[in-house]
mmCIF file of C-alpha atoms in Angstrom:
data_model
loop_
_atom_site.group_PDB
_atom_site.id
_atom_site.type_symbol
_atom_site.label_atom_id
_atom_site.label_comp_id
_atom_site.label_asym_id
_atom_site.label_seq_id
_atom_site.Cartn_x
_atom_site.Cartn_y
_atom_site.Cartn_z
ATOM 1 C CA UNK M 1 47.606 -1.268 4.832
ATOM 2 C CA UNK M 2 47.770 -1.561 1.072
ATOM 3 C CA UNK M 3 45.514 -0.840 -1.600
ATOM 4 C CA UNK M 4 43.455 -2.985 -3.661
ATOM 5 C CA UNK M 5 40.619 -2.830 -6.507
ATOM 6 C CA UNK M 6 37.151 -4.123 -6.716
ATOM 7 C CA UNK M 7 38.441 -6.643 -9.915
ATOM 8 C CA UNK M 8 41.102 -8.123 -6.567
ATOM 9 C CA UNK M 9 38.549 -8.511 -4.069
ATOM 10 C CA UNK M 10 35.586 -9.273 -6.894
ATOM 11 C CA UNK M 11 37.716 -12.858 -7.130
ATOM 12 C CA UNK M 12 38.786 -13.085 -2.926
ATOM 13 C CA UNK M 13 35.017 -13.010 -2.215
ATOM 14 C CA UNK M 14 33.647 -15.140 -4.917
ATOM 15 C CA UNK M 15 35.244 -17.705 -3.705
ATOM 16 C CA UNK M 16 34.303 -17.325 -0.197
ATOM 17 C CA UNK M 17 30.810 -17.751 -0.982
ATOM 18 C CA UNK M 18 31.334 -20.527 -3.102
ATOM 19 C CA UNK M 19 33.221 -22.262 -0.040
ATOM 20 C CA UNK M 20 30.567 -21.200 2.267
ATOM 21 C CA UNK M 21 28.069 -23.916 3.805
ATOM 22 C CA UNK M 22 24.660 -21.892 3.971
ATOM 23 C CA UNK M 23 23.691 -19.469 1.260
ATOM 24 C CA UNK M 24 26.052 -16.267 2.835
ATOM 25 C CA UNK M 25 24.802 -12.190 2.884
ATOM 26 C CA UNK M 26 26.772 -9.466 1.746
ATOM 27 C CA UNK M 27 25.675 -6.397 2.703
ATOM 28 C CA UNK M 28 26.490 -2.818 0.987
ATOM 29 C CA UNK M 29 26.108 0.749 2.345
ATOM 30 C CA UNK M 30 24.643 2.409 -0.631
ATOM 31 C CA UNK M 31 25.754 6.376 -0.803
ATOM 32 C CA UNK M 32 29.210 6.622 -1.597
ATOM 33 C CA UNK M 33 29.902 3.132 -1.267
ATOM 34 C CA UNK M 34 27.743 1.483 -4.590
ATOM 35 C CA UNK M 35 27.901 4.753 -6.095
ATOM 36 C CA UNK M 36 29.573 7.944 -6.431
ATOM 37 C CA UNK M 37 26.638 10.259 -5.303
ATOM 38 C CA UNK M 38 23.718 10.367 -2.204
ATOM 39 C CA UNK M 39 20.352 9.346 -2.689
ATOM 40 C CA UNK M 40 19.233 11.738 -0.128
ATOM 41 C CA UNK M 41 20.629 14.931 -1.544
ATOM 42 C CA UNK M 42 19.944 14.025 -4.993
ATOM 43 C CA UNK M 43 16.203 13.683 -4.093
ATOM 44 C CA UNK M 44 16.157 16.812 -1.315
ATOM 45 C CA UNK M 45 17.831 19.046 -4.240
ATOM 46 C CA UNK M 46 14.768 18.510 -6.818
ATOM 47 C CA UNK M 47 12.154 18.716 -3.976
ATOM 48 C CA UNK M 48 13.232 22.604 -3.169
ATOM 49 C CA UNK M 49 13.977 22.968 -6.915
ATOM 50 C CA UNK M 50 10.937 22.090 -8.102
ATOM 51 C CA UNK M 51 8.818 23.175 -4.927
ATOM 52 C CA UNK M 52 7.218 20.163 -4.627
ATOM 53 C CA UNK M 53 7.182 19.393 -0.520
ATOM 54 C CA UNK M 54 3.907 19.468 1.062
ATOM 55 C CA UNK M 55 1.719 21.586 3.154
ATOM 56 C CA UNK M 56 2.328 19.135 6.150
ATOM 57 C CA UNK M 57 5.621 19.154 6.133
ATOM 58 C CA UNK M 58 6.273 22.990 6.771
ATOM 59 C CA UNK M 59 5.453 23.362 10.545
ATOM 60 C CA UNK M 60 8.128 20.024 11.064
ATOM 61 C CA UNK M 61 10.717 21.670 9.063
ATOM 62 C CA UNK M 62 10.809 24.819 10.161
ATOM 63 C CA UNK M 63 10.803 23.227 13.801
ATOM 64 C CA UNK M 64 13.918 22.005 13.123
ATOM 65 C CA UNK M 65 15.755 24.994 11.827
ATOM 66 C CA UNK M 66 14.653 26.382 14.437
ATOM 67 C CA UNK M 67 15.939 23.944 16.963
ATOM 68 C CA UNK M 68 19.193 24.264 14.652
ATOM 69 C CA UNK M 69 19.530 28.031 15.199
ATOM 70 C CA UNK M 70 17.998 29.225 12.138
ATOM 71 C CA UNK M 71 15.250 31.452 11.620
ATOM 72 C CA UNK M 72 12.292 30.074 9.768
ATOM 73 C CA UNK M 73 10.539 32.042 7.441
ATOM 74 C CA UNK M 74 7.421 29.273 6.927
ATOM 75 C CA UNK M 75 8.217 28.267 3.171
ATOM 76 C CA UNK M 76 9.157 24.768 3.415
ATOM 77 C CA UNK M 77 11.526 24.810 0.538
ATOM 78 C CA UNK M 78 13.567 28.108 2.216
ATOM 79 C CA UNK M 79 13.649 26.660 5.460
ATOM 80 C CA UNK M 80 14.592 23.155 4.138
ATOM 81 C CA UNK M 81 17.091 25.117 1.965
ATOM 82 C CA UNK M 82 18.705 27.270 5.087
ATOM 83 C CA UNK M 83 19.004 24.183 7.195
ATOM 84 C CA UNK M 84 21.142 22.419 4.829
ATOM 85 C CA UNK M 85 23.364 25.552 4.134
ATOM 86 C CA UNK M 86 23.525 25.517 7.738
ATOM 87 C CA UNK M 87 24.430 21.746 7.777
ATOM 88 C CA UNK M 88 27.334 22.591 4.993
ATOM 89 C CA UNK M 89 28.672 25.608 7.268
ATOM 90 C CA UNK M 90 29.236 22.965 10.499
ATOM 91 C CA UNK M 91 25.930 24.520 11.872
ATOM 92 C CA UNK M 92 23.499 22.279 12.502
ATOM 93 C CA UNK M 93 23.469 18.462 13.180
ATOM 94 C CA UNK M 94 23.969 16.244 11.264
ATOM 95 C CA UNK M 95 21.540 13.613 13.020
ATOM 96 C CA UNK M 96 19.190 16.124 12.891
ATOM 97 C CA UNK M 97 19.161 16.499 9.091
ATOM 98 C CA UNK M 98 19.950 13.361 8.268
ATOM 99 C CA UNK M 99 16.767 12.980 10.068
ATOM 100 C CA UNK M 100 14.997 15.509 8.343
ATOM 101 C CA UNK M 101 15.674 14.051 5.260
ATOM 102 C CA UNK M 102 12.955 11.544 6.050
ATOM 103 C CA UNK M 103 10.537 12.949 8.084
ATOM 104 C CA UNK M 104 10.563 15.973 6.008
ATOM 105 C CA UNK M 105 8.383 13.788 3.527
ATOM 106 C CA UNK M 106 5.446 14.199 5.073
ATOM 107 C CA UNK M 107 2.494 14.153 3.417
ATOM 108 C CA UNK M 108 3.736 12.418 0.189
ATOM 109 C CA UNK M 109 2.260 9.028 -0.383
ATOM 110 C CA UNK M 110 4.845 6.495 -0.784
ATOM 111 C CA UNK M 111 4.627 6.185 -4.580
ATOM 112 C CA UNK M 112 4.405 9.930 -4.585
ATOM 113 C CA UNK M 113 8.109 9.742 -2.915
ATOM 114 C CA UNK M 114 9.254 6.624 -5.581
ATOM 115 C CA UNK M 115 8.559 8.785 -8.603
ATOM 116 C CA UNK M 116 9.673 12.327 -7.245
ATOM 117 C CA UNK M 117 12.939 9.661 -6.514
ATOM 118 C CA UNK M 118 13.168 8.649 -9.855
ATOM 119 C CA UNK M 119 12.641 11.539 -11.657
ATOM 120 C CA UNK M 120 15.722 13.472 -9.024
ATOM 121 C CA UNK M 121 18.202 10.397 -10.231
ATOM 122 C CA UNK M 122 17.906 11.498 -13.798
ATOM 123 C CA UNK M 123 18.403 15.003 -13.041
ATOM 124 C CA UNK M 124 21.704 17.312 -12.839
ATOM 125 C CA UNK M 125 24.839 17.314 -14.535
ATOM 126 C CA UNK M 126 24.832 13.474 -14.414
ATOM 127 C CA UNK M 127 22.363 10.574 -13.351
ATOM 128 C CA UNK M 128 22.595 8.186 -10.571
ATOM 129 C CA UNK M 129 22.554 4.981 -13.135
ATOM 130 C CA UNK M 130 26.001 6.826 -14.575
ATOM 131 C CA UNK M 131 27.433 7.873 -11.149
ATOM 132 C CA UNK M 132 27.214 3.744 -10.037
ATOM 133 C CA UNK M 133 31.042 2.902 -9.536
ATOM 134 C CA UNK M 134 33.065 1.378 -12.255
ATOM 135 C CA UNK M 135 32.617 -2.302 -11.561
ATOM 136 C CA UNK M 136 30.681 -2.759 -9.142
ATOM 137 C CA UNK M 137 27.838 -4.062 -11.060
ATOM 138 C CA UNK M 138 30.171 -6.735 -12.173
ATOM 139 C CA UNK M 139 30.814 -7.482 -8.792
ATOM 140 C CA UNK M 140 27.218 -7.665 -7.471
ATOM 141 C CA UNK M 141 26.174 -9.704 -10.530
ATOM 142 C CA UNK M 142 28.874 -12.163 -9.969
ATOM 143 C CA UNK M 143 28.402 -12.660 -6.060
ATOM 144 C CA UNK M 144 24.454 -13.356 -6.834
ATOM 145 C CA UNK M 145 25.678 -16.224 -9.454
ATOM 146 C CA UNK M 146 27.970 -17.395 -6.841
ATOM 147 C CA UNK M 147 24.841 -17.850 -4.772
ATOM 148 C CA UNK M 148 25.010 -14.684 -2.368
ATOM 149 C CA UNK M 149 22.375 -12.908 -1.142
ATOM 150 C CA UNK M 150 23.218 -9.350 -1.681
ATOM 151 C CA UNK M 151 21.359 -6.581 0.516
ATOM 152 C CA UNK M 152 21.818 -2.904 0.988
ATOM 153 C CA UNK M 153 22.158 -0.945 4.304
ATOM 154 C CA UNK M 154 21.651 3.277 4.193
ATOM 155 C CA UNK M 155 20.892 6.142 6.039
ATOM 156 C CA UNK M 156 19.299 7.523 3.265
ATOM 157 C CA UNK M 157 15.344 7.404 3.226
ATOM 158 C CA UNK M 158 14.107 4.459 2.375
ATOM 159 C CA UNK M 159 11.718 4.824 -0.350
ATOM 160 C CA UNK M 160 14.663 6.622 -2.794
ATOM 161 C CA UNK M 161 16.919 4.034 -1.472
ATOM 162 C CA UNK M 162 14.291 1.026 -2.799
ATOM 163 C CA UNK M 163 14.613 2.378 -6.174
ATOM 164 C CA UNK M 164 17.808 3.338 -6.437
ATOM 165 C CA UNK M 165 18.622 -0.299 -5.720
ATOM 166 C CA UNK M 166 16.817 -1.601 -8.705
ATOM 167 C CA UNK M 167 19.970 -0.337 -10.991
ATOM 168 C CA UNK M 168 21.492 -3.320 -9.420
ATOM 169 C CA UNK M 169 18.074 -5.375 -9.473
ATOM 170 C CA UNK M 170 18.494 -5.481 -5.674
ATOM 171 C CA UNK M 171 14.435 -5.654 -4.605
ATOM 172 C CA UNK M 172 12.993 -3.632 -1.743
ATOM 173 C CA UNK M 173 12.613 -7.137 0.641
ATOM 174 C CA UNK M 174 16.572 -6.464 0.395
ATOM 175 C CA UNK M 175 17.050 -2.994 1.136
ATOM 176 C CA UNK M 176 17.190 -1.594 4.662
ATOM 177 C CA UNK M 177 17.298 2.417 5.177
ATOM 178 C CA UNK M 178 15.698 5.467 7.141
ATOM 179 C CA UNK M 179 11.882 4.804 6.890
ATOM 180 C CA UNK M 180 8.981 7.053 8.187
ATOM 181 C CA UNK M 181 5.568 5.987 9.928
ATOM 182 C CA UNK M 182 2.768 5.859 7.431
ATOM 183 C CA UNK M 183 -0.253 6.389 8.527
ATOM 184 C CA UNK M 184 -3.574 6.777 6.109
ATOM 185 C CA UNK M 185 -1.280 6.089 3.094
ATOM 186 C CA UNK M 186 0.755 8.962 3.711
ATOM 187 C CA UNK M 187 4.418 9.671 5.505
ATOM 188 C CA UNK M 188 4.610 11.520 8.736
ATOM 189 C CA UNK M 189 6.774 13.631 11.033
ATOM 190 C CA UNK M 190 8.105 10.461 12.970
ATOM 191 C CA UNK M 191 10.515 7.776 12.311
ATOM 192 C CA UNK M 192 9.505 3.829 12.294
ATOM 193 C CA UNK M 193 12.206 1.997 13.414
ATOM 194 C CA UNK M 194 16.177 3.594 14.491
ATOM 195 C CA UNK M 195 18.021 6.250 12.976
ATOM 196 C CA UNK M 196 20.149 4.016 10.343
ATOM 197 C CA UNK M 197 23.762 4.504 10.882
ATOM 198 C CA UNK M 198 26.242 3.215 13.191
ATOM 199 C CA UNK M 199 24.668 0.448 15.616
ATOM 200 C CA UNK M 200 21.489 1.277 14.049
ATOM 201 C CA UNK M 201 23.008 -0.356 10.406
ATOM 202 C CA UNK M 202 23.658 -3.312 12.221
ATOM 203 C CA UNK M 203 20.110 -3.460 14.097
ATOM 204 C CA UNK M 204 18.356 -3.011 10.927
ATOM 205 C CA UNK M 205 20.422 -5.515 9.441
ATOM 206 C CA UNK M 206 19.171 -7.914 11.463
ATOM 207 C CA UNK M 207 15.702 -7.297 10.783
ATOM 208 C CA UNK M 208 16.592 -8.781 7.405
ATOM 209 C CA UNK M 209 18.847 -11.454 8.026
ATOM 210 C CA UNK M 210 19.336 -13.843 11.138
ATOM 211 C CA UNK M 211 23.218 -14.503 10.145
ATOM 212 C CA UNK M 212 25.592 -12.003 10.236
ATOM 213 C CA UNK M 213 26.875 -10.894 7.282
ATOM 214 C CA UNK M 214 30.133 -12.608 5.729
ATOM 215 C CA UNK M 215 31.293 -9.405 3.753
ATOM 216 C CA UNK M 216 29.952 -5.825 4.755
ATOM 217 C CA UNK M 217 31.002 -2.676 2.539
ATOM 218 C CA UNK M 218 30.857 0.792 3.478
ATOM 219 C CA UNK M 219 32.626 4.481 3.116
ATOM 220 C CA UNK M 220 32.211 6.230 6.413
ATOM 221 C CA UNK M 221 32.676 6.228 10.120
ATOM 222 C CA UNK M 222 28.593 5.114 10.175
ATOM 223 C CA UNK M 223 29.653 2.065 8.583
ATOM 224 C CA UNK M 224 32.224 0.841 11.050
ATOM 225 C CA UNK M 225 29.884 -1.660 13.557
ATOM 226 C CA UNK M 226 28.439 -3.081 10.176
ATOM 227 C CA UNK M 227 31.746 -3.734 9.111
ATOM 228 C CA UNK M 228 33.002 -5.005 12.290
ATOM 229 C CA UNK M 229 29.820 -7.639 12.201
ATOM 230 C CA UNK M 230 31.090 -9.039 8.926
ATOM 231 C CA UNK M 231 32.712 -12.500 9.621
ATOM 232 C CA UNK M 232 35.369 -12.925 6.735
ATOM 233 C CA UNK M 233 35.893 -9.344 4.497
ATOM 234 C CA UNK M 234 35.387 -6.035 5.822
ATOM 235 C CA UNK M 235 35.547 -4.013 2.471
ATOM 236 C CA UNK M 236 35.955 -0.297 2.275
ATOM 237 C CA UNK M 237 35.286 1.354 -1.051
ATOM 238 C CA UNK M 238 37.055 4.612 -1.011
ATOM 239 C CA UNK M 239 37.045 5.341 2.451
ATOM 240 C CA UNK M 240 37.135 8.230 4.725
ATOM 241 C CA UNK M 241 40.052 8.714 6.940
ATOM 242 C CA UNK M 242 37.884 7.870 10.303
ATOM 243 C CA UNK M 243 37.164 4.905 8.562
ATOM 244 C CA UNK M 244 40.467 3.617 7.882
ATOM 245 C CA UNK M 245 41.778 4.882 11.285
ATOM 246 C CA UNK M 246 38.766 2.003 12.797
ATOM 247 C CA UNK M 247 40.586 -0.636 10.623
ATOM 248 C CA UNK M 248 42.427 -2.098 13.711
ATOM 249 C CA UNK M 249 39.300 -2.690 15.613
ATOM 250 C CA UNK M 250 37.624 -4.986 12.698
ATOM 251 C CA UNK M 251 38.011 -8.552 13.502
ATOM 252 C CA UNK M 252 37.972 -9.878 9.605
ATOM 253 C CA UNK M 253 40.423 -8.845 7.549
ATOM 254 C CA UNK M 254 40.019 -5.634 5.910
ATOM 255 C CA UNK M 255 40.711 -4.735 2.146
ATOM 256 C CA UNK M 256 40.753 -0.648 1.399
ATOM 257 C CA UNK M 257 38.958 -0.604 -2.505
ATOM 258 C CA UNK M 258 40.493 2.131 -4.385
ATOM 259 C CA UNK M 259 38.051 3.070 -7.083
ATOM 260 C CA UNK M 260 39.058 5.731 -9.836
ATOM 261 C CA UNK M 261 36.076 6.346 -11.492
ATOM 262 C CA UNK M 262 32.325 5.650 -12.367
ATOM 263 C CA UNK M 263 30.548 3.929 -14.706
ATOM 264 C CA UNK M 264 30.545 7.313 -16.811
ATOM 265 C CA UNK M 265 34.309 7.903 -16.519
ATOM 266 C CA UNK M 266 33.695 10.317 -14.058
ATOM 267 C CA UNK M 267 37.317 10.861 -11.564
ATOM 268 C CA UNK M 268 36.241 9.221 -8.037
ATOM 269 C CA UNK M 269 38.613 10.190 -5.351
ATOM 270 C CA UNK M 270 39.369 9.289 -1.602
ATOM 271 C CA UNK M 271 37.817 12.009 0.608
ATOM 272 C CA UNK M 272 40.122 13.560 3.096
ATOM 273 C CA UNK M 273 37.347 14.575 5.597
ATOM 274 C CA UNK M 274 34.737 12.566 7.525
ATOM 275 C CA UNK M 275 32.410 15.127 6.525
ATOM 276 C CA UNK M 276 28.782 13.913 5.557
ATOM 277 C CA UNK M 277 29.540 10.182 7.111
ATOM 278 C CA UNK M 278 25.602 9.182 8.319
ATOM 279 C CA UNK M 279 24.937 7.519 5.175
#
């Protein structure tokens, strides 16, 4: 298989939506994929920083470290903070924390979550808005003029993934990602709806959009049955190796996006690893 750029395929699927007969979907896995960072990690990092989880959360979170072989010492923000070095050491699951990454919210009201969200995408040695990869806003902004209906696909939670959309001016009707029950205005312990990778990307697609999609873009292993639903361009943006190996078993043909940098001029490379592929 040989290598392409966005610019290539930018033109290739511009024109496939202008051929298309009904107004066509493209759906994008976010982390990795529209940008050169995770959502999740970025807003997990400032939580423990800034020791900003709630009360609620602690007997959930240290549950899991617990189930995960850790030892919890009842401070959300340490426990939180030894799961995920036990996530980085091959330790503990990665459904688990993935998981976590949601229901460990608890307690926050949902604009609670959207402004601890913002506030974690401006933070660290560079923000989210500068990570974004070098052309892809082109791209989006072209396939919406072309008449596409562009919506995003993550296993990230939901509420960071909303507005980390909006610095492509995707809305929230358009974004599909990990969510968590709310009940009484606040998140809780439990899930609503699957975990949001693998099948589950392709169930929750469907939630949002009766057709299947006709171009699907992802990064990772997780993003191989939403790829395989797309009916004319499976696109993978930098991708992992388990992704690549899957290429064979994707019915549309399949263009591997080499991107070499973000928006900032920050190097992007091609992982080597399938490490960190839920998202």
């Amino acid at each position: 298989m040989d290598w392409t750029d966005l610019a290539t395929v930018k033109l290739e699927l511009v024109e496939l939506v202008r051929q298309a007969r009904a107004r066509p979907t493209i759906a994008f896995d976010a982390d990795s994929t529209l940008w050169a960072s995770d959502v999740a990690n970025r807003l997990w990092d400032y939580l423990i920083a800034g020791r900003l989880l709630r009360p609620d959360a602690a007997p959930h979170i240290a549950g899991v470290l617990r189930e995960q072989g850790g030892e919890p010492v009842g401070d959300p923000h340490r426990d939180m903070a030894a799961l995920l070095e036990r996530y980085a050491r091959g330790l503990a699951d990665e459904r688990a924390v993935v998981t976590l990454q949601a229901t460990g919210l608890a307690g926050f009201t949902e604009d609670a979550v959207r402004e601890v969200a913002r506030a974690s995408f401006l933070a660290g040695r560079s923000t989210l808005a500068g990570a974004c990869f070098e052309g892809m806003p082109d791209l989006i902004d072209a396939l919406r003029a072309a008449g596409a209906r562009v919506v995003v696909i993550s296993g990230s939670p939901q509420l960071a993934v909303e507005e980390a959309a909006l610095l492509y001016a995707i809305p929230a009707a358009d974004v599909a990602s990990l969510r968590s029950r709310v009940v009484a205005g606040r998140l809780t312990t439990e899930l609503d709806g699957p975990l949001t990778a693998g099948e589950g990307k392709v169930t929750v697609y469907a939630r949002l959009c009766e057709a299947p999609p006709l171009a699907a873009f992802g990064d990772s292993p997780s993003d191989i049955p939403l790829l395989q639903s797309a009916t004319h361009l499976a696109c993978m943006v930098n991708p992992r190796p388990g992704l690549r190996a899957a290429t064979p078993t994707i019915p549309a043909p399949v263009r591997w996006i080499r991107i070499p940098r973000t928006v900032s001029g920050t190097a992007a490379t091609i992982p080597d690893t399938d490490e960190s592929t839920l998202v």
